[in-house]
Amino acid sequence: MNKLIEVWSVNAEVQWVIFIILCILVCSSVAWNVWNFLKPGGLVNELLVRTRSWWIMCACFVATTLAHPVVTVIGLAFLSFALLREMYPLLNLDQRERNVALLCYAVIPVQYALAYHGMTTLFLAFIPVFMFVAIPFMLVIRGETKGIVRSISLMPYSLVAWVYGMSHLAMLFNLPELPGFTAGPQGLLLYFIFLVGINDVLQFAWGKIIGQRAVLPNVSPNKTWEGLVGGVLSVTLIAVALRFLTPLETWEAAFTGFCVALAGFMGDAIASGIKRDLGIKNSGNAIPGHGGYLDRLDGFATAAAPFFHLIYFFGVTAAG
Amino acid sequence: MPARTIDAEFFNARVPNGRRWLLWFLYKVLWRTVFGLVIGLRYVRAEAPHPDGPVIYIANHNSHLDAMSLMTIVPSHRIHLTHSVAAQDFFGRSRFRSWSMKHLVNAVLISRGKEERDEVDPIVLLDAMLRQGHSLILFPEGTRGVPGVMADFKRGVGHLASRHPDIPVIPVYLDGLYRTLPKGRTLIVPFGGTLVMGDPLLFPAETSIDAITEKARLAIESMAEDLLDENKIPSSDSP
């Protein structure tokens, strides 16, 4: 019988990373509560709310990752859907563009099914080749061209960024058997989630502690050079320390961590730019202290495809 | 005594337990999940405690989903006692519609036009329901109207609130559900939205009907403005 939740067969590497996540959460919760007890204030309040949300997010991520791959893939597909759904209302689509939005939603299960079944070529081509033509054409045949540049650019963009990118994580389940690699796709997924999550946290922390000069003062005033450099360097080190979850060598893990951290930052910055042009601060309130799904997952979705390709290159192609 | 006939017809049979559980499941479980996970409705201050006893909920109206979303914020123990007030001429058009409005939405159908009113003034009926301890969901605009534009309020809420100074009026602002299910469409395309629950309003006994109607309208309008301001980038931030 197929077990839907295979908690009992979790391998040692995955158990370790879950233990580390738990330690971090417990330590930070205790620390903020003590701080709040000694000296309540605005910052510590924000930290408490954020940490509470991290608890819930980590629980969801870990539970979904440990479950049967089908559950994991459905969870990832839901995240893609949530991202699109948060974006589209902001575009002020007109009534007839709803049908195109529906088509975009319908792309999600197809893309994730292709990933799950390992149909690599079609998976790689479906959105950037076929949907890239189909969606602008659907917008054009409405016969209404007013404001069409905005929807023609952002609808395929959002598909590539948040569905195509994110679906690469589902592709991790189709990596070939690698010699000496025991953590499996679940380990890789947790490795990635851990890196991107800790990247956000560390960039935030470094920025708060020693942040002086803004990287992009006109886009996102809270991002500082100190936060960026500190975050990227620490994530690079953490990537090396956790490489037991991956098939990577030391320097390969370092490079992967570096790229994931940088891509996370870039995704964050791009989403900030879009939100700023649309004149909003947060895209929603689904995650208390963080904002909407888009505010939390922008880096996650952007770093997913680079991560997959690095793992594939180092783990499969370069290893021969 | 027209009011008495209606009372008898509507309330003498208690809401059967089966329908009570059905409504609880439909709104507190099923629709709540659909609104939260699929449609992506943001609930703002919807967890605030509701006053005990009968309540008049009022909201702006742009979509059929409005009544569904309001039912999801009603406390579980009062869900079978809460009735959306809907138009007889639209929802009573077929037997299927009026059956599902009664059993699945727990709605009460009233006639909108003066000429088609038979013997009972809808206000008398709604007044009787409030006296019996039932809550009402009213859309004072009277119709779904133009998306995103709030029409003038009908005076029904004023009539009811002035007769029941002890029953609080809870204004609710709904934004964006007209994108998910616009007027004249049948297909739901998830597009998010926001539901803001306001503070309960109580009107002293001598408040005039027009004053109540106007205050209720202003309450919803100010909630709409607050929601816009809340998520704007502060101007000091911008380049």
Coordinates of C-alpha atoms in Angstrom, one line a residue:
Chain A
M1 CA 0.0 0.0 0.0
N2 CA 1.2 3.5 -0.8
K3 CA 1.7 5.5 2.2
L4 CA 0.7 9.1 1.7
I5 CA 2.9 10.5 4.4
E6 CA 6.2 8.6 4.7
V7 CA 7.4 10.2 7.9
W8 CA 8.8 6.9 9.2
S9 CA 11.1 6.4 6.3
V10 CA 12.9 9.8 6.7
N11 CA 16.6 9.4 6.1
A12 CA 19.3 10.6 8.5
E13 CA 20.3 13.7 6.5
V14 CA 16.7 15.0 6.4
Q15 CA 16.2 14.3 10.1
W16 CA 19.3 16.5 10.8
V17 CA 18.1 19.4 8.8
I18 CA 14.7 19.3 10.5
F19 CA 16.5 19.2 13.8
I20 CA 18.5 22.3 12.8
I21 CA 15.3 24.2 11.6
L22 CA 13.6 23.3 14.9
C23 CA 16.7 24.6 16.9
I24 CA 16.7 27.9 15.1
L25 CA 13.0 28.4 15.5
V26 CA 13.1 27.5 19.2
C27 CA 16.1 29.7 19.9
S28 CA 14.7 32.7 18.1
S29 CA 11.3 32.3 19.7
V30 CA 12.9 32.1 23.2
A31 CA 15.3 35.0 22.4
W32 CA 12.5 37.4 21.2
N33 CA 10.2 36.5 24.0
V34 CA 13.0 37.3 26.6
W35 CA 13.8 40.5 24.8
N36 CA 10.1 41.4 24.7
F37 CA 9.8 40.7 28.4
L38 CA 12.9 42.9 29.2
K39 CA 12.3 45.7 26.8
P40 CA 9.1 45.7 24.7
G41 CA 9.2 47.7 21.5
G42 CA 8.3 47.9 17.8
L43 CA 11.2 45.9 16.4
V44 CA 10.8 43.0 18.8
N45 CA 7.1 42.9 18.2
E46 CA 7.7 42.7 14.4
L47 CA 10.2 39.9 15.0
L48 CA 7.8 38.0 17.2
V49 CA 5.1 38.2 14.5
R50 CA 7.5 37.2 11.8
T51 CA 8.9 34.3 13.8
R52 CA 5.4 33.0 14.5
S53 CA 4.8 33.0 10.7
W54 CA 8.1 31.2 10.2
W55 CA 6.9 28.5 12.5
I56 CA 3.8 28.0 10.5
M57 CA 5.6 28.2 7.1
C58 CA 8.3 25.8 8.2
A59 CA 5.7 23.3 9.5
C60 CA 3.9 23.5 6.2
F61 CA 7.1 23.2 4.1
V62 CA 8.5 20.3 6.1
A63 CA 5.2 18.4 6.3
T64 CA 4.7 18.8 2.5
T65 CA 8.2 17.9 1.7
L66 CA 8.1 14.7 3.8
A67 CA 4.8 13.6 2.4
H68 CA 4.4 11.6 -0.8
P69 CA 5.9 13.3 -3.9
V70 CA 2.4 13.9 -5.2
V71 CA 1.6 15.9 -2.2
T72 CA 4.8 17.9 -2.5
V73 CA 4.1 18.7 -6.1
I74 CA 0.5 19.7 -5.4
G75 CA 1.8 22.0 -2.6
L76 CA 4.3 23.6 -5.0
A77 CA 1.6 24.1 -7.6
F78 CA -0.6 25.7 -5.0
L79 CA 2.2 28.2 -4.3
S80 CA 2.4 29.1 -8.0
F81 CA -1.3 29.5 -8.1
A82 CA -1.3 31.8 -5.0
L83 CA 1.4 34.0 -6.6
L84 CA -0.5 34.4 -9.8
R85 CA -3.7 35.1 -8.0
E86 CA -2.1 37.8 -6.0
M87 CA -0.6 39.4 -9.1
Y88 CA -3.6 39.5 -11.4
P89 CA -6.0 41.7 -9.3
L90 CA -3.2 44.3 -9.2
L91 CA -3.2 44.5 -13.0
N92 CA -6.7 45.8 -13.2
L93 CA -7.6 43.3 -15.9
D94 CA -10.8 44.0 -17.8
Q95 CA -13.6 41.6 -18.0
R96 CA -12.6 39.8 -21.1
E97 CA -9.0 39.4 -19.9
R98 CA -10.4 37.1 -17.2
N99 CA -10.5 34.3 -19.8
V100 CA -6.8 34.7 -20.4
A101 CA -6.2 34.7 -16.7
L102 CA -8.1 31.4 -16.5
L103 CA -5.9 30.0 -19.2
C104 CA -2.9 31.0 -17.1
Y105 CA -4.3 29.3 -14.0
A106 CA -4.9 26.2 -16.2
V107 CA -1.3 26.1 -17.2
I108 CA -0.2 25.4 -13.7
P109 CA -1.4 21.8 -13.3
V110 CA -0.2 21.0 -16.8
Q111 CA 3.3 22.3 -16.1
Y112 CA 3.5 20.5 -12.7
A113 CA 2.2 17.3 -14.3
L114 CA 4.9 17.5 -16.9
A115 CA 7.5 18.0 -14.2
Y116 CA 6.2 15.2 -12.0
H117 CA 6.2 12.7 -14.9
G118 CA 9.7 13.8 -16.0
M119 CA 8.8 14.9 -19.5
T120 CA 11.8 17.1 -19.6
T121 CA 11.7 18.5 -23.1
L122 CA 8.1 19.4 -23.0
F123 CA 8.5 20.7 -19.4
L124 CA 11.3 23.0 -20.5
A125 CA 9.4 24.3 -23.6
F126 CA 5.7 24.4 -22.6
I127 CA 5.6 27.8 -21.0
P128 CA 8.5 29.7 -22.6
V129 CA 7.7 28.5 -26.1
F130 CA 4.1 27.6 -26.4
M131 CA 2.4 29.7 -23.8
F132 CA 4.6 32.6 -24.7
V133 CA 2.8 32.8 -28.0
A134 CA -0.6 31.5 -26.9
I135 CA -1.2 34.1 -24.2
P136 CA -0.4 37.2 -26.1
F137 CA -2.5 35.9 -29.0
M138 CA -5.4 35.2 -26.7
L139 CA -5.1 38.8 -25.5
V140 CA -5.0 40.1 -29.0
I141 CA -8.0 38.2 -30.4
R142 CA -10.2 40.0 -27.9
G143 CA -10.0 42.8 -30.4
E144 CA -9.3 45.4 -27.7
T145 CA -5.8 46.8 -27.7
K146 CA -6.1 49.5 -25.0
G147 CA -3.6 48.7 -22.2
I148 CA -2.6 45.5 -23.9
V149 CA 1.1 46.2 -23.6
R150 CA 0.8 45.8 -19.8
S151 CA -1.0 42.5 -19.9
I152 CA 1.1 41.1 -22.8
S153 CA 4.2 41.8 -20.8
L154 CA 3.1 40.8 -17.3
M155 CA 1.0 37.8 -17.9
P156 CA 3.7 35.7 -19.6
Y157 CA 6.2 37.2 -17.3
S158 CA 4.3 36.0 -14.2
L159 CA 3.9 32.6 -15.7
V160 CA 7.7 32.3 -16.4
A161 CA 8.7 33.7 -13.0
W162 CA 6.3 32.0 -10.7
V163 CA 5.1 28.9 -12.5
Y164 CA 7.9 27.9 -14.7
G165 CA 10.6 28.8 -12.2
M166 CA 8.9 27.2 -9.2
S167 CA 8.0 24.0 -11.1
H168 CA 11.8 23.2 -11.4
L169 CA 11.5 22.2 -7.8
A170 CA 9.1 19.4 -8.8
M171 CA 11.7 18.4 -11.4
L172 CA 14.1 17.5 -8.5
F173 CA 12.0 14.3 -8.1
N174 CA 13.2 13.2 -11.5
L175 CA 17.0 13.4 -11.0
P176 CA 18.7 10.2 -12.0
E177 CA 20.3 8.0 -9.3
L178 CA 23.5 9.6 -8.2
P179 CA 26.3 7.5 -6.7
G180 CA 26.9 8.2 -3.0
F181 CA 23.9 10.5 -2.7
T182 CA 21.5 9.4 -0.1
A183 CA 19.4 12.4 1.0
G184 CA 17.2 12.2 -2.1
P185 CA 15.0 14.8 -3.6
Q186 CA 13.4 15.6 -0.3
G187 CA 16.8 16.5 1.1
L188 CA 17.5 18.7 -1.9
L189 CA 14.2 20.4 -1.5
L190 CA 14.8 21.1 2.1
Y191 CA 18.3 22.3 1.4
F192 CA 16.9 24.8 -1.1
I193 CA 14.0 26.0 1.2
F194 CA 16.5 26.4 4.0
L195 CA 18.9 28.4 2.0
V196 CA 16.3 30.8 0.6
G197 CA 14.6 31.2 3.9
I198 CA 17.8 31.8 5.9
N199 CA 18.9 34.2 3.1
D200 CA 15.9 36.4 3.6
V201 CA 16.4 36.3 7.4
L202 CA 20.1 37.0 7.3
Q203 CA 19.8 39.8 4.8
F204 CA 17.1 41.3 7.0
A205 CA 19.3 40.8 10.1
W206 CA 22.6 42.1 8.7
G207 CA 20.7 45.1 7.3
K208 CA 19.1 45.8 10.7
I209 CA 22.4 45.4 12.6
I210 CA 25.0 47.2 10.4
G211 CA 23.0 48.4 7.4
Q212 CA 24.0 51.9 6.2
R213 CA 23.9 52.4 2.4
A214 CA 20.9 51.4 0.4
V215 CA 21.5 49.2 -2.7
L216 CA 18.3 50.4 -4.5
P217 CA 17.1 53.5 -2.7
N218 CA 14.4 54.2 -5.3
V219 CA 13.0 50.6 -5.3
S220 CA 13.4 49.1 -1.9
P221 CA 14.9 51.5 0.7
N222 CA 15.2 48.6 3.3
K223 CA 17.8 46.7 1.3
T224 CA 21.3 47.7 2.2
W225 CA 24.7 46.8 0.8
E226 CA 25.7 45.5 4.2
G227 CA 22.7 43.3 4.4
L228 CA 23.2 42.0 0.8
V229 CA 26.9 41.2 1.2
G230 CA 26.5 39.8 4.8
G231 CA 23.6 37.7 3.7
V232 CA 25.2 36.3 0.6
L233 CA 28.4 35.4 2.4
S234 CA 26.7 33.8 5.3
V235 CA 24.4 31.8 3.0
T236 CA 27.5 30.6 1.1
L237 CA 29.0 29.3 4.3
I238 CA 25.7 27.7 5.4
A239 CA 25.4 26.0 1.9
V240 CA 28.8 24.4 2.5
A241 CA 28.0 23.3 6.0
L242 CA 24.7 21.7 4.8
R243 CA 26.1 20.0 1.7
F244 CA 25.5 16.6 3.2
L245 CA 22.0 17.1 1.8
T246 CA 23.3 17.3 -1.7
P247 CA 25.6 15.5 -4.2
L248 CA 27.9 18.5 -4.3
E249 CA 31.6 19.0 -3.5
T250 CA 32.6 21.8 -1.1
W251 CA 33.3 24.5 -3.7
E252 CA 30.3 23.5 -5.8
A253 CA 28.0 23.9 -2.7
A254 CA 29.6 27.3 -2.0
F255 CA 28.9 28.4 -5.6
T256 CA 25.3 27.1 -5.4
G257 CA 24.7 28.9 -2.1
F258 CA 26.2 32.1 -3.5
C259 CA 23.9 31.9 -6.6
V260 CA 20.8 31.0 -4.7
A261 CA 21.3 33.9 -2.2
L262 CA 22.0 36.4 -5.1
A263 CA 19.0 35.1 -7.1
G264 CA 16.8 35.4 -4.0
F265 CA 17.9 39.0 -3.6
M266 CA 17.2 39.7 -7.3
G267 CA 13.7 38.2 -7.1
D268 CA 13.0 40.3 -4.1
A269 CA 14.2 43.4 -5.8
I270 CA 12.2 42.7 -9.0
A271 CA 9.0 42.1 -7.0
S272 CA 9.6 45.3 -5.1
G273 CA 10.0 47.2 -8.4
I274 CA 6.7 45.8 -9.7
K275 CA 4.8 46.5 -6.5
R276 CA 6.2 50.0 -6.4
D277 CA 5.0 50.8 -9.9
L278 CA 1.6 49.5 -9.0
G279 CA 1.7 51.7 -5.9
I280 CA 1.3 49.1 -3.2
K281 CA 3.5 48.1 -0.2
N282 CA 2.4 44.5 0.2
S283 CA 0.7 42.2 -2.1
G284 CA -1.6 40.7 0.5
N285 CA -1.8 39.8 4.2
A286 CA -1.9 36.0 4.0
I287 CA 1.3 35.7 6.1
P288 CA 1.3 38.0 9.2
G289 CA 4.4 40.2 9.5
H290 CA 5.5 39.3 5.9
G291 CA 2.7 40.4 3.7
G292 CA 1.2 38.3 0.9
Y293 CA 2.5 35.2 -0.8
L294 CA 4.4 37.3 -3.3
D295 CA 6.2 39.2 -0.6
R296 CA 7.5 36.0 0.9
L297 CA 8.0 33.8 -2.1
D298 CA 9.5 36.2 -4.7
G299 CA 13.0 35.1 -3.9
F300 CA 12.0 31.5 -3.6
A301 CA 10.4 31.4 -7.1
T302 CA 13.3 33.2 -8.7
A303 CA 16.0 31.1 -7.2
A304 CA 14.3 27.7 -7.9
A305 CA 15.3 27.3 -11.6
P306 CA 19.0 28.4 -11.1
F307 CA 19.2 26.0 -8.2
F308 CA 17.8 23.1 -10.2
H309 CA 20.2 23.7 -13.1
L310 CA 23.2 24.1 -10.8
I311 CA 22.4 20.8 -9.1
Y312 CA 21.8 19.1 -12.4
F313 CA 25.1 20.5 -13.8
F314 CA 27.3 19.7 -10.8
G315 CA 25.5 16.5 -9.8
V316 CA 24.7 14.9 -13.1
T317 CA 26.5 16.5 -16.1
A318 CA 29.9 17.3 -14.5
A319 CA 29.9 14.1 -12.5
G320 CA 29.5 12.2 -15.8
Chain B
M1 CA -52.7 41.2 10.3
P2 CA -50.2 40.6 7.5
A3 CA -47.2 40.6 9.8
R4 CA -48.6 37.8 11.8
T5 CA -49.1 35.5 8.8
I6 CA -45.6 36.0 7.7
D7 CA -44.3 35.3 11.3
A8 CA -46.2 32.1 11.3
E9 CA -45.1 31.0 7.9
F10 CA -41.4 31.8 8.5
F11 CA -40.7 31.0 12.1
N12 CA -43.2 28.5 13.4
A13 CA -41.2 25.7 12.1
R14 CA -37.9 26.0 13.8
V15 CA -34.8 25.8 11.5
P16 CA -34.3 22.0 11.4
N17 CA -31.1 20.7 12.9
G18 CA -30.1 19.2 9.6
R19 CA -30.1 22.6 7.8
R20 CA -28.2 24.1 10.7
W21 CA -25.4 21.6 10.2
L22 CA -25.6 22.0 6.5
L23 CA -25.2 25.7 6.7
W24 CA -22.4 25.4 9.2
F25 CA -20.6 23.0 6.9
L26 CA -21.3 25.0 3.8
Y27 CA -20.1 28.4 5.1
K28 CA -17.7 27.8 8.0
V29 CA -15.9 24.9 6.3
L30 CA -16.5 24.8 2.5
W31 CA -16.9 28.4 1.5
R32 CA -14.4 29.6 4.1
T33 CA -11.8 27.2 2.5
V34 CA -12.8 28.3 -1.0
F35 CA -12.5 31.9 -0.1
G36 CA -9.3 31.5 1.7
L37 CA -7.4 29.1 -0.5
V38 CA -8.9 29.4 -4.0
I39 CA -10.3 32.8 -4.3
G40 CA -7.8 34.4 -2.0
L41 CA -10.1 36.7 0.0
R42 CA -8.3 38.7 2.6
Y43 CA -10.2 38.8 5.9
V44 CA -9.4 42.1 7.7
R45 CA -10.5 42.3 11.4
A46 CA -13.0 39.6 10.7
E47 CA -12.0 37.8 13.9
A48 CA -13.2 40.7 16.0
P49 CA -15.9 39.4 18.5
H50 CA -19.4 39.8 17.2
P51 CA -22.0 41.2 19.6
D52 CA -24.3 38.6 21.1
G53 CA -27.9 38.4 19.8
P54 CA -29.3 39.8 16.6
V55 CA -27.2 41.9 14.3
I56 CA -27.7 43.8 11.1
Y57 CA -24.8 43.3 8.7
I58 CA -24.6 45.8 5.9
A59 CA -22.2 45.7 3.0
N60 CA -21.6 47.2 -0.4
H61 CA -22.8 44.9 -3.2
N62 CA -21.1 44.0 -6.5
S63 CA -21.2 40.2 -6.8
H64 CA -23.2 37.1 -5.9
L65 CA -20.2 36.1 -3.8
D66 CA -20.8 39.0 -1.4
A67 CA -23.6 37.2 0.6
M68 CA -21.5 34.0 0.7
S69 CA -18.5 35.9 2.0
L70 CA -20.5 37.6 4.7
M71 CA -22.0 34.2 5.8
T72 CA -18.5 33.0 6.4
I73 CA -17.8 35.6 9.1
V74 CA -21.0 35.0 11.0
P75 CA -20.3 33.2 14.3
S76 CA -21.0 29.4 14.0
H77 CA -23.7 29.3 16.6
R78 CA -25.8 32.0 14.8
I79 CA -25.3 30.9 11.2
H80 CA -28.8 29.4 11.0
L81 CA -30.3 32.5 12.4
T82 CA -28.6 34.8 9.9
H83 CA -30.5 35.6 6.7
S84 CA -29.3 37.4 3.6
V85 CA -32.1 39.7 2.3
A86 CA -32.4 39.0 -1.4
A87 CA -34.7 40.2 -4.2
Q88 CA -37.8 38.1 -4.9
D89 CA -37.9 39.3 -8.6
F90 CA -34.4 37.9 -9.3
F91 CA -33.9 35.0 -7.0
G92 CA -37.5 33.8 -6.9
R93 CA -37.6 33.5 -10.7
S94 CA -37.4 29.8 -10.8
R95 CA -38.3 27.1 -8.3
F96 CA -34.7 25.9 -8.2
R97 CA -33.4 29.4 -7.4
S98 CA -35.9 30.0 -4.6
W99 CA -35.3 26.5 -3.2
S100 CA -31.5 26.9 -3.1
M101 CA -31.8 30.4 -1.7
K102 CA -33.9 29.2 1.1
H103 CA -32.0 26.0 2.0
L104 CA -28.4 26.7 0.9
V105 CA -28.1 30.4 1.5
N106 CA -30.7 30.7 4.3
A107 CA -31.9 33.8 2.5
V108 CA -35.2 35.6 2.9
L109 CA -36.7 36.9 -0.4
I110 CA -38.4 40.3 -0.5
S111 CA -40.0 42.2 -3.3
R112 CA -38.1 45.3 -4.5
G113 CA -40.6 47.3 -6.5
K114 CA -43.5 49.1 -4.9
E115 CA -46.0 47.9 -7.5
E116 CA -45.3 44.2 -7.0
R117 CA -45.7 44.3 -3.3
D118 CA -48.6 42.2 -2.4
E119 CA -49.9 42.6 1.1
V120 CA -46.8 42.8 3.3
D121 CA -44.3 45.6 3.5
P122 CA -40.8 43.9 3.5
I123 CA -39.8 46.1 6.4
V124 CA -42.6 44.6 8.5
L125 CA -41.2 41.1 7.7
L126 CA -37.6 42.0 8.5
D127 CA -38.7 43.9 11.6
A128 CA -40.5 40.8 12.8
M129 CA -37.4 38.6 12.1
L130 CA -35.2 40.9 14.2
R131 CA -37.7 40.8 17.0
Q132 CA -37.5 37.1 16.9
G133 CA -33.7 37.2 17.5
H134 CA -32.6 36.6 13.9
S135 CA -29.7 38.5 12.2
L136 CA -30.0 40.1 8.8
I137 CA -27.5 40.6 6.0
L138 CA -28.5 43.7 4.0
F139 CA -27.1 45.2 0.9
P140 CA -28.5 48.7 1.1
E141 CA -27.5 49.6 -2.4
G142 CA -30.3 47.3 -3.5
T143 CA -28.5 45.9 -6.5
R144 CA -25.0 44.8 -7.6
G145 CA -24.6 48.0 -9.7
V146 CA -21.4 49.2 -11.3
P147 CA -18.2 47.4 -10.1
G148 CA -16.2 49.4 -7.6
V149 CA -18.8 52.2 -7.4
M150 CA -21.0 52.5 -4.4
A151 CA -24.6 53.5 -5.2
D152 CA -26.9 55.5 -2.9
F153 CA -28.3 53.5 0.0
K154 CA -31.9 52.6 0.2
R155 CA -33.5 53.5 3.5
G156 CA -34.4 50.0 4.6
V157 CA -31.4 49.8 7.0
G158 CA -32.5 53.2 8.5
H159 CA -36.1 51.9 9.0
L160 CA -34.9 48.8 10.7
A161 CA -32.2 50.3 12.9
S162 CA -34.5 53.1 14.1
R163 CA -37.0 50.5 15.2
H164 CA -34.4 48.5 17.0
P165 CA -32.0 50.9 18.8
D166 CA -30.6 48.0 20.7
I167 CA -29.5 46.0 17.7
P168 CA -26.0 46.9 16.4
V169 CA -25.4 47.5 12.7
I170 CA -22.1 46.0 11.6
P171 CA -20.7 47.6 8.4
V172 CA -18.7 45.4 6.2
Y173 CA -16.6 46.6 3.2
L174 CA -16.1 44.2 0.4
D175 CA -13.5 44.9 -2.3
G176 CA -12.6 43.0 -5.4
L177 CA -15.1 40.1 -5.4
Y178 CA -16.6 41.6 -8.5
R179 CA -13.5 40.6 -10.3
T180 CA -13.9 36.9 -9.3
L181 CA -17.6 36.7 -10.2
P182 CA -18.8 39.8 -12.1
K183 CA -22.4 40.6 -12.8
G184 CA -23.7 38.6 -15.7
R185 CA -21.0 35.9 -15.5
T186 CA -21.3 32.4 -14.2
L187 CA -17.7 31.3 -14.1
I188 CA -15.6 32.0 -11.0
V189 CA -12.1 33.0 -11.9
P190 CA -10.1 33.5 -8.6
F191 CA -8.9 37.1 -8.3
G192 CA -8.6 37.8 -4.6
G193 CA -10.4 40.5 -2.8
T194 CA -10.8 42.0 0.7
L195 CA -13.4 41.8 3.4
V196 CA -13.1 44.4 6.1
M197 CA -15.3 44.1 9.1
G198 CA -16.1 47.4 10.8
D199 CA -16.9 48.3 14.4
P200 CA -20.6 47.8 15.4
L201 CA -22.7 51.0 15.1
L202 CA -25.4 51.7 17.6
F203 CA -28.0 54.4 16.9
P204 CA -29.8 56.1 19.7
A205 CA -33.6 55.7 19.6
E206 CA -34.3 59.2 18.3
T207 CA -31.9 59.1 15.3
S208 CA -33.8 59.8 12.1
I209 CA -34.0 57.2 9.4
D210 CA -32.1 59.4 6.9
A211 CA -29.4 60.1 9.4
I212 CA -28.9 56.4 10.1
T213 CA -28.8 55.5 6.4
E214 CA -26.3 58.3 5.8
K215 CA -24.1 57.3 8.7
A216 CA -24.1 53.7 7.6
R217 CA -23.0 54.7 4.2
L218 CA -20.3 57.0 5.5
A219 CA -19.0 54.1 7.7
I220 CA -18.5 51.9 4.7
E221 CA -17.0 54.6 2.6
S222 CA -14.4 55.5 5.3
M223 CA -13.5 51.8 5.5
A224 CA -12.9 51.8 1.8
E225 CA -10.6 54.8 2.1
D226 CA -8.7 53.4 5.1
L227 CA -8.1 50.2 3.1
L228 CA -6.7 52.2 0.2
D229 CA -4.4 54.2 2.5
E230 CA -3.3 51.2 4.5
N231 CA -1.4 49.6 1.6
K232 CA 0.0 52.7 0.0
I233 CA 3.7 53.4 0.0
P234 CA 4.2 56.3 2.4
S235 CA 5.0 59.4 0.4
S236 CA 8.2 60.0 2.3
D237 CA 9.5 56.7 1.0
S238 CA 9.0 57.4 -2.6
P239 CA 11.8 58.8 -4.8

